[in-house]
Coordinates of N, CA and C in Angstrom, one line a residue:
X264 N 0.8 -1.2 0.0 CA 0.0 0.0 0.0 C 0.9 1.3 0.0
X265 N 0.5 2.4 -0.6 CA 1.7 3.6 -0.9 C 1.5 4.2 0.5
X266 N 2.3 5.2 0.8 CA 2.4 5.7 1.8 C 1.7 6.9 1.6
X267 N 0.9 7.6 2.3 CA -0.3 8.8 2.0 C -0.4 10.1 2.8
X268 N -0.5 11.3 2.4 CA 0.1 12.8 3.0 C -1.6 12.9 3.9
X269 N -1.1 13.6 5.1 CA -2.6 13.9 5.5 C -3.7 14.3 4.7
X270 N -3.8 14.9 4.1 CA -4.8 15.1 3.2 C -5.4 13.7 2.0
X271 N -4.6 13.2 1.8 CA -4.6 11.8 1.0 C -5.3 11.1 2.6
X272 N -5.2 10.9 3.9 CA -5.5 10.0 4.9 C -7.0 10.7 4.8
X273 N -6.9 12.2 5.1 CA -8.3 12.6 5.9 C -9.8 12.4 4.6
X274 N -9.3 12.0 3.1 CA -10.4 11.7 2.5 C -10.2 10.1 2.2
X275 N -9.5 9.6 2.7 CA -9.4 7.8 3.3 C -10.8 7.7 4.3
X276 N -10.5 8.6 5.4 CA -11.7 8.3 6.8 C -12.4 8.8 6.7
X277 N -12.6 9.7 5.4 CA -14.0 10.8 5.7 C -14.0 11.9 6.4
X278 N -12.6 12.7 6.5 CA -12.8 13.6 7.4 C -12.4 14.4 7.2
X279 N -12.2 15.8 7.5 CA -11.1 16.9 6.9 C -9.7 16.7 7.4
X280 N -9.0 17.1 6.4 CA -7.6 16.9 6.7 C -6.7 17.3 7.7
X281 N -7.1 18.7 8.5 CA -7.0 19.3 9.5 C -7.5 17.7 10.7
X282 N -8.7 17.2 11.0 CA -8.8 16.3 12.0 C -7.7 15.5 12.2
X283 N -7.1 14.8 10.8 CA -5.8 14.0 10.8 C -4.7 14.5 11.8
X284 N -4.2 15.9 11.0 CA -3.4 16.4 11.5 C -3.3 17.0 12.8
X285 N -4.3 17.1 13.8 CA -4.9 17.5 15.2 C -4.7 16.0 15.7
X286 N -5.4 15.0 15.2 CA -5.1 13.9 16.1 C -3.7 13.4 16.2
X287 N -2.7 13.7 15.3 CA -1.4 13.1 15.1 C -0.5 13.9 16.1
X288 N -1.1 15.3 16.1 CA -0.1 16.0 17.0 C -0.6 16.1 17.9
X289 N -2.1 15.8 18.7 CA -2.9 15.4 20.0 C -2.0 14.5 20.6
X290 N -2.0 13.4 19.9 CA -1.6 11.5 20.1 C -0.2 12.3 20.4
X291 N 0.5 13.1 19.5 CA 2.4 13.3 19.9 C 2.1 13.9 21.1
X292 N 2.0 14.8 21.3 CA 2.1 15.3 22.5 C 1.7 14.6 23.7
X293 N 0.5 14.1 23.9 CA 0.1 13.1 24.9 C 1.3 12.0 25.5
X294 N 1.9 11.6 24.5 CA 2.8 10.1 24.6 C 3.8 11.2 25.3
X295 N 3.9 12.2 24.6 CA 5.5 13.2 25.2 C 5.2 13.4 26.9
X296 N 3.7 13.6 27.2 CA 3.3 13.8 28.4 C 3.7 12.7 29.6
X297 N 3.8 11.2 28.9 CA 3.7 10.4 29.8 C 2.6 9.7 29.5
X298 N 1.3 10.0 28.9 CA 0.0 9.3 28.4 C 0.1 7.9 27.8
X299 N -1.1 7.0 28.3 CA -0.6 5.9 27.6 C -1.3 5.8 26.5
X300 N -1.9 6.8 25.3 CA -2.2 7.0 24.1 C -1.2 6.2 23.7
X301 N -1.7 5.5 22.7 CA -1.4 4.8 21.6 C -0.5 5.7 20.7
X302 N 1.0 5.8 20.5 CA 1.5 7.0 20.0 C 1.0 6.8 18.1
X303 N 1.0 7.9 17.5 CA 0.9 8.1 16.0 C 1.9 7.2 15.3
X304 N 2.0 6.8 14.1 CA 3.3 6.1 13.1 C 3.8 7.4 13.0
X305 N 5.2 6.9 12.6 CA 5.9 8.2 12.0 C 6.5 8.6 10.9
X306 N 6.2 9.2 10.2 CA 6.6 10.0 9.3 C 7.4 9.0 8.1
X307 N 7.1 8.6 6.9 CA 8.1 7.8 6.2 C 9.3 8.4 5.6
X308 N 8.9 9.9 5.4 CA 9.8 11.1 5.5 C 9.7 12.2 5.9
X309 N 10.8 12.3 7.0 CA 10.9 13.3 8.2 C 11.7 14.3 7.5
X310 N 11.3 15.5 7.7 CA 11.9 17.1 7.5 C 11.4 17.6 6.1
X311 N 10.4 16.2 5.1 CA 9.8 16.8 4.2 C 9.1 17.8 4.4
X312 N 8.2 18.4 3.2 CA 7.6 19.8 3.5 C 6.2 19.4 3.8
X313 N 6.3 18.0 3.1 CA 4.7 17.0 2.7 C 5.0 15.7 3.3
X314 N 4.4 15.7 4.6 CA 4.4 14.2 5.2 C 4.2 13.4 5.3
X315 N 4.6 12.2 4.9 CA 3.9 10.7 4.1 C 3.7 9.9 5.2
X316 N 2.8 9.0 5.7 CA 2.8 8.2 6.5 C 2.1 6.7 5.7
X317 N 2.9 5.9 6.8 CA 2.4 4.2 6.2 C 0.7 3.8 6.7
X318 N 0.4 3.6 5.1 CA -1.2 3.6 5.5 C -1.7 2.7 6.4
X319 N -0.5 1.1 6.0 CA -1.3 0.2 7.1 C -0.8 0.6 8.5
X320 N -0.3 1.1 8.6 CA 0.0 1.8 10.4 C -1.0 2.5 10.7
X321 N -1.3 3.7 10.0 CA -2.1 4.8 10.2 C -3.7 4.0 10.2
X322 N -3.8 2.9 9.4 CA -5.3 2.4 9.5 C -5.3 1.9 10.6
X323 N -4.5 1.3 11.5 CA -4.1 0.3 12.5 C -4.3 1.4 13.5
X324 N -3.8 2.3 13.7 CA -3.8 3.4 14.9 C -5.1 4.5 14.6
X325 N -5.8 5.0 13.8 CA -6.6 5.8 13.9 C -8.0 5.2 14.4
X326 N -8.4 4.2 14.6 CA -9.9 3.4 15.4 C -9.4 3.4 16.5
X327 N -7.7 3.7 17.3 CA -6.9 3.9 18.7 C -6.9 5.5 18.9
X328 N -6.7 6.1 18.1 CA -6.4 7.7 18.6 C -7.0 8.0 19.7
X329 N -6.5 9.1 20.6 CA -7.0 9.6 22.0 C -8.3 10.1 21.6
X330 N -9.1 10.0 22.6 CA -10.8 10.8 22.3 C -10.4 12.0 21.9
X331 N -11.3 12.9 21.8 CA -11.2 14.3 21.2 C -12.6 14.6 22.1
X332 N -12.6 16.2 22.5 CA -13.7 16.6 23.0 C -14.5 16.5 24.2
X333 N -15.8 16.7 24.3 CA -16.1 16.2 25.2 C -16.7 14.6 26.0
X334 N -16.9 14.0 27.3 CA -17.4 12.6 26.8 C -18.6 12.5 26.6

């Protein structure tokens, strides 16, 4: 499976592409916290301008991402 930029993920799950990118750096920071969130995949290429991630990881981790909002 190719590796896919947030925008390529957020019309994968149906969602806006901004959601993607809030849950990835939600999930980072959380794990940086100490949280036992499920940390994000990372980057297939880091310091690009356009960040690719592995889709079967990202499918695997996004039905795990931290809640969002209220419960």
């Amino acid at each position: 499976m190719p590796d896919l930029t947030v925008s390529e993920l957020g019309r994968r799950y149906q969602v806006a592409h901004s959601t993607v990118a809030r849950a990835i750096t939600r999930a980072t920071a959380l794990r940086a916290q100490g949280h036992l969130a499920p940390a994000p995949p990372a980057p297939v290429n880091p310091g690009e301008p356009q960040l690719r991630y592995p889709t079967d990881q990202m499918d695997a981790w996004w039905p795990l991402r931290p809640p969002r909002g209220r419960p």
